[in-house]
mmCIF file of C-alpha atoms and ligand atoms in Angstrom:
data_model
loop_
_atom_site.group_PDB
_atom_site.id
_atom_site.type_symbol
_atom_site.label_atom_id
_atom_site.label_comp_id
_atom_site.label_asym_id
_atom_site.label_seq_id
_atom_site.Cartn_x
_atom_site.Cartn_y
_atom_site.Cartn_z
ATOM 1 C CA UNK A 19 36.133 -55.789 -205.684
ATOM 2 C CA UNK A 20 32.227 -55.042 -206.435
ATOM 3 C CA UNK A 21 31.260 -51.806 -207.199
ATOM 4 C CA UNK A 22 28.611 -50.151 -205.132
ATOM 5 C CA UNK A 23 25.443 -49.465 -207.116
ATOM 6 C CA UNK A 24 23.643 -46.977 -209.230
ATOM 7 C CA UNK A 25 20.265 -46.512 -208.678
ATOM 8 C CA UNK A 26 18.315 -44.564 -211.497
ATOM 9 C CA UNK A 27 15.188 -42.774 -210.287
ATOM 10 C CA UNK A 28 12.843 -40.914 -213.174
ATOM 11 C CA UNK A 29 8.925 -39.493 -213.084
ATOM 12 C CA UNK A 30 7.620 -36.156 -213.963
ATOM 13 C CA UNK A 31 7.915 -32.955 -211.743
ATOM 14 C CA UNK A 32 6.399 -33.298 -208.669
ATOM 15 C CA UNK A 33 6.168 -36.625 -207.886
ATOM 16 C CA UNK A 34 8.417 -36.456 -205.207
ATOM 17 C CA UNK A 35 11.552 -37.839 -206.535
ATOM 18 C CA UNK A 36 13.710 -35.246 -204.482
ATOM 19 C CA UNK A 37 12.382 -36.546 -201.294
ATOM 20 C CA UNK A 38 12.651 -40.425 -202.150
ATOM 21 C CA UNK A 39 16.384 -40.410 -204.009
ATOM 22 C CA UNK A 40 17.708 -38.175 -200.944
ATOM 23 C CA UNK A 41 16.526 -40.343 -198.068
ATOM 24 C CA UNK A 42 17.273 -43.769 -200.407
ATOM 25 C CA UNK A 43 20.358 -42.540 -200.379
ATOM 26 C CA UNK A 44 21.059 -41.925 -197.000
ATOM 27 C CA UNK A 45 19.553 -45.183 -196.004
ATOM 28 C CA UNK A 46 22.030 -47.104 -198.658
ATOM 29 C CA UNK A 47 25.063 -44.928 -197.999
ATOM 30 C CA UNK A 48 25.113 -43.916 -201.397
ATOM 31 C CA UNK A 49 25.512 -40.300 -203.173
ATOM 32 C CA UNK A 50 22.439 -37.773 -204.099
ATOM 33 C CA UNK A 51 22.537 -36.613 -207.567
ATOM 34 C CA UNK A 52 19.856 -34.628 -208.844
ATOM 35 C CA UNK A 53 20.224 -33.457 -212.568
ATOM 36 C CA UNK A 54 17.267 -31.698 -212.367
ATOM 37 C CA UNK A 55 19.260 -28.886 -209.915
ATOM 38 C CA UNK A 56 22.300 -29.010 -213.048
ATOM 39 C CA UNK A 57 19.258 -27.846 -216.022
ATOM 40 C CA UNK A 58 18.452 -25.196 -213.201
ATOM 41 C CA UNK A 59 21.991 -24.191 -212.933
ATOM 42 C CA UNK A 60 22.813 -23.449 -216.515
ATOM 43 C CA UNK A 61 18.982 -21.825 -216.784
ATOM 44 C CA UNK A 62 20.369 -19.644 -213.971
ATOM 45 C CA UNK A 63 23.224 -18.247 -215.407
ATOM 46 C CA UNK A 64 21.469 -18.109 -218.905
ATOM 47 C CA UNK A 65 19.256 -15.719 -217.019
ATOM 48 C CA UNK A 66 21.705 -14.250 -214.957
ATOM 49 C CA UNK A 67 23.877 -13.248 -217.893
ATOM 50 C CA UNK A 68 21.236 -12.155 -220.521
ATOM 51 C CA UNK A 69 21.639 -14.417 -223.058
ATOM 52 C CA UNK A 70 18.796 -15.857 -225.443
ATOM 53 C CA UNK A 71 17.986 -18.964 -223.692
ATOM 54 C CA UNK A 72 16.937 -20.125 -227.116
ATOM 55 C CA UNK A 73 19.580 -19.549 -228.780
ATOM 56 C CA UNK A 74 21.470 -22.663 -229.133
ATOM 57 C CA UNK A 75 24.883 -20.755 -230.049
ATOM 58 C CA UNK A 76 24.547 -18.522 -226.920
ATOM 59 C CA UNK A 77 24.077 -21.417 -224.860
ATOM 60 C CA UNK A 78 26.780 -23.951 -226.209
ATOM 61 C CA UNK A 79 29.434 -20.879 -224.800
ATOM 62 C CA UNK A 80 27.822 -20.638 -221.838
ATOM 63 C CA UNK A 81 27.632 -24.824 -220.926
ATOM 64 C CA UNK A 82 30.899 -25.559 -222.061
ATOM 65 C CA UNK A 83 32.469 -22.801 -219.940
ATOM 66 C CA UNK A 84 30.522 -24.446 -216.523
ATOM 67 C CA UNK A 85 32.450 -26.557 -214.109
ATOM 68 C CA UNK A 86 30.073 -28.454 -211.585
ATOM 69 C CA UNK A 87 30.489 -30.221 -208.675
ATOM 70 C CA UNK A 88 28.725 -31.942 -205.629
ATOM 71 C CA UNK A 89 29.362 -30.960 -202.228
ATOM 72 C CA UNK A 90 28.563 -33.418 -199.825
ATOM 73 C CA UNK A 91 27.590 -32.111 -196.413
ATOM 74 C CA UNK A 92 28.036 -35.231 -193.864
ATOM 75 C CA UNK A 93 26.527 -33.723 -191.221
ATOM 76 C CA UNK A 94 22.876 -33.318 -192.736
ATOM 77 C CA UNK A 95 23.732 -35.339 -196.028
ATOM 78 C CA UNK A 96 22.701 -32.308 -198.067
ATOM 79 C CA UNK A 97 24.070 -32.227 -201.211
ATOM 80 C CA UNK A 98 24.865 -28.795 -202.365
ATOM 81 C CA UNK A 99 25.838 -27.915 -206.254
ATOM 82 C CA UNK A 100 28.798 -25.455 -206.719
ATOM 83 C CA UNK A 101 29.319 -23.975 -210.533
ATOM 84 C CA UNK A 102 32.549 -22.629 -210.809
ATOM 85 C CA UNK A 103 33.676 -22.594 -207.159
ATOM 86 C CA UNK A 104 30.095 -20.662 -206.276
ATOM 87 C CA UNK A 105 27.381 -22.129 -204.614
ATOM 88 C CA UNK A 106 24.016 -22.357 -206.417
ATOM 89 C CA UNK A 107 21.568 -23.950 -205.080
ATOM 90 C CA UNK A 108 19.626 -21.134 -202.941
ATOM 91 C CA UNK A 109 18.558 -19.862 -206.700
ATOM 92 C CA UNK A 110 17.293 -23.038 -208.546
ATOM 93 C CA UNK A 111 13.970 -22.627 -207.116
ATOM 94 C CA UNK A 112 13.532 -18.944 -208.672
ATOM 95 C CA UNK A 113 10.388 -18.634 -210.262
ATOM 96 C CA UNK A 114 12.102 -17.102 -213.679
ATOM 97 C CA UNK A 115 14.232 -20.427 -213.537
ATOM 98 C CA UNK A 116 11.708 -22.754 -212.920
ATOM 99 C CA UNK A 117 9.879 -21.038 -216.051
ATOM 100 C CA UNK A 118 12.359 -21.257 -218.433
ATOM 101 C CA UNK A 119 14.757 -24.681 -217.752
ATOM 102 C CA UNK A 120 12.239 -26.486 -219.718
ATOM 103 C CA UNK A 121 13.279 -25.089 -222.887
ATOM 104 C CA UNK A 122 17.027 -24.595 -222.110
ATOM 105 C CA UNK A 123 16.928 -28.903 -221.283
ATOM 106 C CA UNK A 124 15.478 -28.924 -224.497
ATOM 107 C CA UNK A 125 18.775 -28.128 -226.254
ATOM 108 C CA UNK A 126 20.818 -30.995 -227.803
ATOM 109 C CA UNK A 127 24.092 -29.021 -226.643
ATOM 110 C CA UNK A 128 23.159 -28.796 -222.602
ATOM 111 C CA UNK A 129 22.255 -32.012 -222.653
ATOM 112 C CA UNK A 130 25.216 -33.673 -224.021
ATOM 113 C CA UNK A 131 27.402 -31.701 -221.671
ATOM 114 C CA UNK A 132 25.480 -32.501 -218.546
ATOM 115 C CA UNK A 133 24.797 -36.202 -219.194
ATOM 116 C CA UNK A 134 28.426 -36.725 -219.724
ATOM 117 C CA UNK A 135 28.934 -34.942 -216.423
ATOM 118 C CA UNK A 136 26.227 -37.251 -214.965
ATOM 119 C CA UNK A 137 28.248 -40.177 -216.336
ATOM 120 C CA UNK A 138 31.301 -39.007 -214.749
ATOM 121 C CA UNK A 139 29.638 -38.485 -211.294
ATOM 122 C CA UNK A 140 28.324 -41.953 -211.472
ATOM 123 C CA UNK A 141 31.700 -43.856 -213.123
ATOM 124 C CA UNK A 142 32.583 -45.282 -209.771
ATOM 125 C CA UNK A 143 29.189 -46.625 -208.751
ATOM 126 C CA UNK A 144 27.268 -45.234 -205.705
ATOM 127 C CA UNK A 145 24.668 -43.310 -207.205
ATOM 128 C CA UNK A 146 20.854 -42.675 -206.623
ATOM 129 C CA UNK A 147 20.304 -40.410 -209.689
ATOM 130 C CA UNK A 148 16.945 -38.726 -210.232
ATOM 131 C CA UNK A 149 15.793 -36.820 -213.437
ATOM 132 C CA UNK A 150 14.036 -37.681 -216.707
ATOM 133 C CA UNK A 151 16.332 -39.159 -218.783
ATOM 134 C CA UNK A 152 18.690 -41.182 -216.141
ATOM 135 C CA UNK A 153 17.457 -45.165 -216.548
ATOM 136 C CA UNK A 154 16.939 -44.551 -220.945
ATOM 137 C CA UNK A 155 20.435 -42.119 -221.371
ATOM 138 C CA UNK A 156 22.108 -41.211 -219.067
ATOM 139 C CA UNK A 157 22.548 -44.574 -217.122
ATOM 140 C CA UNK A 158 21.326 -47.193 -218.901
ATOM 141 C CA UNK A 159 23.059 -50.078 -217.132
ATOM 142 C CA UNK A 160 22.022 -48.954 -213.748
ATOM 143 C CA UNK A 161 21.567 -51.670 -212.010
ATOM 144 C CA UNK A 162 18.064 -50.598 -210.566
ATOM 145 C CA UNK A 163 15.584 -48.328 -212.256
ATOM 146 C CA UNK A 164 12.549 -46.453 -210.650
ATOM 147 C CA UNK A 165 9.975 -44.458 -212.138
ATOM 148 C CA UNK A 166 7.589 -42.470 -209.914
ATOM 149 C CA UNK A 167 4.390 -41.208 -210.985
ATOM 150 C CA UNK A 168 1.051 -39.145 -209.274
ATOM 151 C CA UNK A 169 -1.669 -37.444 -210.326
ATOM 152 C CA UNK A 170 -1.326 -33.936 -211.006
ATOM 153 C CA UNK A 171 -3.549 -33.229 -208.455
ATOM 154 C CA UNK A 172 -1.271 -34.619 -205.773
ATOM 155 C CA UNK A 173 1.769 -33.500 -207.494
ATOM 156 C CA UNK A 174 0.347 -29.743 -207.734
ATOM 157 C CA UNK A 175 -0.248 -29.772 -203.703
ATOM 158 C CA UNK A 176 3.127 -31.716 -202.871
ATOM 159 C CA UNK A 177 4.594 -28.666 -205.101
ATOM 160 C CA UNK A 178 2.488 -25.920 -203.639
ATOM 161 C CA UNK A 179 3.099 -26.957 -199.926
ATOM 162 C CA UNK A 180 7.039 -27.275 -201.048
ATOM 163 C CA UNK A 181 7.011 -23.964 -201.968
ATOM 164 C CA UNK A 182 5.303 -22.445 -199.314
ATOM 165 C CA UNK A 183 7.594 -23.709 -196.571
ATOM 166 C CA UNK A 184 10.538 -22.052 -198.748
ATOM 167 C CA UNK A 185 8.827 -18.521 -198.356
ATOM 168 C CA UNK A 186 7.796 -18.516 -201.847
ATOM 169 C CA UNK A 187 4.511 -16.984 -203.383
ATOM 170 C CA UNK A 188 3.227 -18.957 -206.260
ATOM 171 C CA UNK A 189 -0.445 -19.110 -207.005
ATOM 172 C CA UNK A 190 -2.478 -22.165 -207.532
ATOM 173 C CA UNK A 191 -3.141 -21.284 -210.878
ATOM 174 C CA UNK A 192 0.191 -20.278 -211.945
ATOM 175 C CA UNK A 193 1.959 -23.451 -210.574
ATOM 176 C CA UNK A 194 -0.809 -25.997 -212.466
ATOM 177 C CA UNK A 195 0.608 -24.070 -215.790
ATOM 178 C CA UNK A 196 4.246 -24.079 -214.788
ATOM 179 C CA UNK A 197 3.896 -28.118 -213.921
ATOM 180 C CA UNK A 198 1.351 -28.775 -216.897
ATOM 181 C CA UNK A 199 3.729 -26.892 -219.469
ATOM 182 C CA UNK A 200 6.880 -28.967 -217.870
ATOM 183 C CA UNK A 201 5.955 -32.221 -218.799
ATOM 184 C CA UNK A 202 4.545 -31.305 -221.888
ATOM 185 C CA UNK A 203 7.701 -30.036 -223.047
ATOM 186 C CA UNK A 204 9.941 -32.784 -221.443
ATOM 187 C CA UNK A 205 7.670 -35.436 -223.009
ATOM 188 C CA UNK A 206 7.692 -34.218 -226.539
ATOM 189 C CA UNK A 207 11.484 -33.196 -226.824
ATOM 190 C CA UNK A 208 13.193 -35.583 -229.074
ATOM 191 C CA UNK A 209 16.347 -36.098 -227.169
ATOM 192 C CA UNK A 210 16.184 -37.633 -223.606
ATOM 193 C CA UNK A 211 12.695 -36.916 -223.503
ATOM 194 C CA UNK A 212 10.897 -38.253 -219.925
ATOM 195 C CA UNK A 213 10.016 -42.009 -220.774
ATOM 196 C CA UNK A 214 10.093 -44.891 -218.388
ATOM 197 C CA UNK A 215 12.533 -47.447 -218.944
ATOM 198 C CA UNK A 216 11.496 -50.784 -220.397
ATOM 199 C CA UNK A 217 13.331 -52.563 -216.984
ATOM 200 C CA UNK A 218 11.867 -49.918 -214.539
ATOM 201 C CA UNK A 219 9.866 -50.420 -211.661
ATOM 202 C CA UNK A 220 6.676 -48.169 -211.963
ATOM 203 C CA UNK A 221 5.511 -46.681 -207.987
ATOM 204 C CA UNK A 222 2.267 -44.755 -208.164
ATOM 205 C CA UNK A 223 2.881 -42.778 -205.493
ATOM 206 C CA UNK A 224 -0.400 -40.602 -205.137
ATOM 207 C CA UNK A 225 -1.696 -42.130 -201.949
ATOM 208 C CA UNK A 226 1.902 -43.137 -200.386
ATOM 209 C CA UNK A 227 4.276 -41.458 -198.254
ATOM 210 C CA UNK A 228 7.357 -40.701 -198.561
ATOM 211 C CA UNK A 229 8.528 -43.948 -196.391
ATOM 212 C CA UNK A 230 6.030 -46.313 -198.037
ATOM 213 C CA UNK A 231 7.625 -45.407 -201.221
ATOM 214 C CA UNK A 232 11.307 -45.661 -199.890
ATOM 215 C CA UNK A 233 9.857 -50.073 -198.433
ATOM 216 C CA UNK A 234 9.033 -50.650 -202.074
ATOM 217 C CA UNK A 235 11.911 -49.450 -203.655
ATOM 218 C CA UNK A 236 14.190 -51.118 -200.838
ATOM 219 C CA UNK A 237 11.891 -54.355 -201.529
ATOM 220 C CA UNK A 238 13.003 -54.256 -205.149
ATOM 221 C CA UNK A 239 16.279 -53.609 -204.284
ATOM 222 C CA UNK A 240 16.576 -56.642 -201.904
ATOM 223 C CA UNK A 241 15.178 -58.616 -204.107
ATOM 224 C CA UNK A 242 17.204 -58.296 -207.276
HETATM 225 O O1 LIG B 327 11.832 -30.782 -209.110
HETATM 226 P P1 LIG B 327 11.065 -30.838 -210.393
HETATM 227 O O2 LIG B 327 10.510 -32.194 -210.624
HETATM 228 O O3 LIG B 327 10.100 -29.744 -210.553
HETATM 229 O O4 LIG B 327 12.071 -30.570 -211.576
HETATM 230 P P2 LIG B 327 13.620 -30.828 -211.647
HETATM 231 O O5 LIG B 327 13.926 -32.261 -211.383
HETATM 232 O O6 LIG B 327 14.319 -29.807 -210.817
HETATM 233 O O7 LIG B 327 13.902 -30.559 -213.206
HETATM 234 C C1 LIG B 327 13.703 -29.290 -213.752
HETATM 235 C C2 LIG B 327 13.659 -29.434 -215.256
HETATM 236 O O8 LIG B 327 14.934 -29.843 -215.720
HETATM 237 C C3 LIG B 327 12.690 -30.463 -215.817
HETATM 238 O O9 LIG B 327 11.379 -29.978 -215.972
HETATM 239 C C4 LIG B 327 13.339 -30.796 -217.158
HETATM 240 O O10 LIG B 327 12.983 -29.848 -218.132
HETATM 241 C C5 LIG B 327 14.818 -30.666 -216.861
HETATM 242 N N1 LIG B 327 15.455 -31.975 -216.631
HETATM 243 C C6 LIG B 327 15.799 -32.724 -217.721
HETATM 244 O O11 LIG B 327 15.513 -32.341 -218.841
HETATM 245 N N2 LIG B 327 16.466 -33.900 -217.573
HETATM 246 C C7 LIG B 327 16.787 -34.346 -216.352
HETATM 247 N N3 LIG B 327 17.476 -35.484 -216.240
HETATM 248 C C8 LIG B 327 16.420 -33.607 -215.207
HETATM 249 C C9 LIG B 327 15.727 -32.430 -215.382
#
């Protein structure tokens, strides 16, 4: 029997990895993962309960003591993340989280725990995975690898217009910092920083849609 596959999708924030792994996925009958939504979980409860989100001892309690899982909803194929039997994915997007999950993925001990529970979600096959560290770390053997990039420009208006249909007021100014001080920080970090895998396939996606960018990868994926 062959396993189904694992798909691993990286880029930086904003370049519309969300949109392209969820609709892959639908079109290849495969499951949504998005790791970025499990760094904005344990951000949120960092927040939530106080703690120093820089303090590495405060947050090894915390990680450890977080159970996630993925619920699938087959009607819309929204995939919704539930810590600890509660549903958290209407606060990911909160600007406080958004500002600080940079530094709490920075942590050696999050990301151990959450790229083992990445591992676990993908042992079976099946997966389009999308995050930073998924075709170097996390899945390394995946057996195909995308990295999407676009110029900040693009990325800051995909963002902004993203927001703005969620009822959320971010200016432009204070988005360009919250993007530009993201990838800073997930570049430089020395474990699982956001690097394109030697075997991925680069899309530029600044002047593609969403479905131009969803041919190409399905290209690739016929193809090899
Ligand atoms: O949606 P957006 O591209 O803005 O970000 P995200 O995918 O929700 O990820 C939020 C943050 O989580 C990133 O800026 C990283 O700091 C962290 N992250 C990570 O370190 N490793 C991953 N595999 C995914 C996200």
């Amino acid at each position: 029997m062959s396993l189904k596959p694992n798909i691993a999708i990286d880029g930086p924030a904003g370049s519309g990895k969300s949109t392209v792994a969820r609709e892959l996925a639908h079109k290849l009958g495969l499951l949504y993962v998005d790791t970025g939504a499990m760094y904005r979980a344990v951000t949120y409860f960092a927040l939530r309960s106080g703690i120093d989100v820089g303090d590495e001892g405060e947050l090894d309690t915390l990680v450890k003591d977080i159970r996630f899982s993925l619920v699938r909803f087959t009607k819309n194929n929204i995939v919704a993340l539930w810590c600890n039997g509660e549903n958290v994915s209407p606060h990911l997007r909160e600007k406080e989280v958004s500002r600080y999950v940079a530094k709490v993925a920075a942590a050696t001990i999050v990301r151990e725990c959450l790229v083992r529970y990445q591992r676990l979600f993908a042992r079976t096959g099946g997966v389009v995975m999308e995050g930073r560290d998924i075709g170097t770390v996390v899945l390394p053997d995946a057996e195909q690898k995308f990295f999407l990039t676009a110029s900040l420009d693009v990325r800051l208006e995909r963002r902004g217009k993203e927001l703005q249909a969620a009822g959320k007021s971010w200016t432009k100014e204070e988005l360009c910092r919250e993007l530009t001080y993201r990838d800073e920080m997930d570049l430089k970090r020395e474990i699982g920083p956001l690097r394109k895998a030697p075997d991925a396939v680069v899309i530029d996606c600044t002047n593609l849609t969403v479905k131009q960018v969803i041919e190409k990868m399905l290209e690739s994926h016929g193809g090899g």
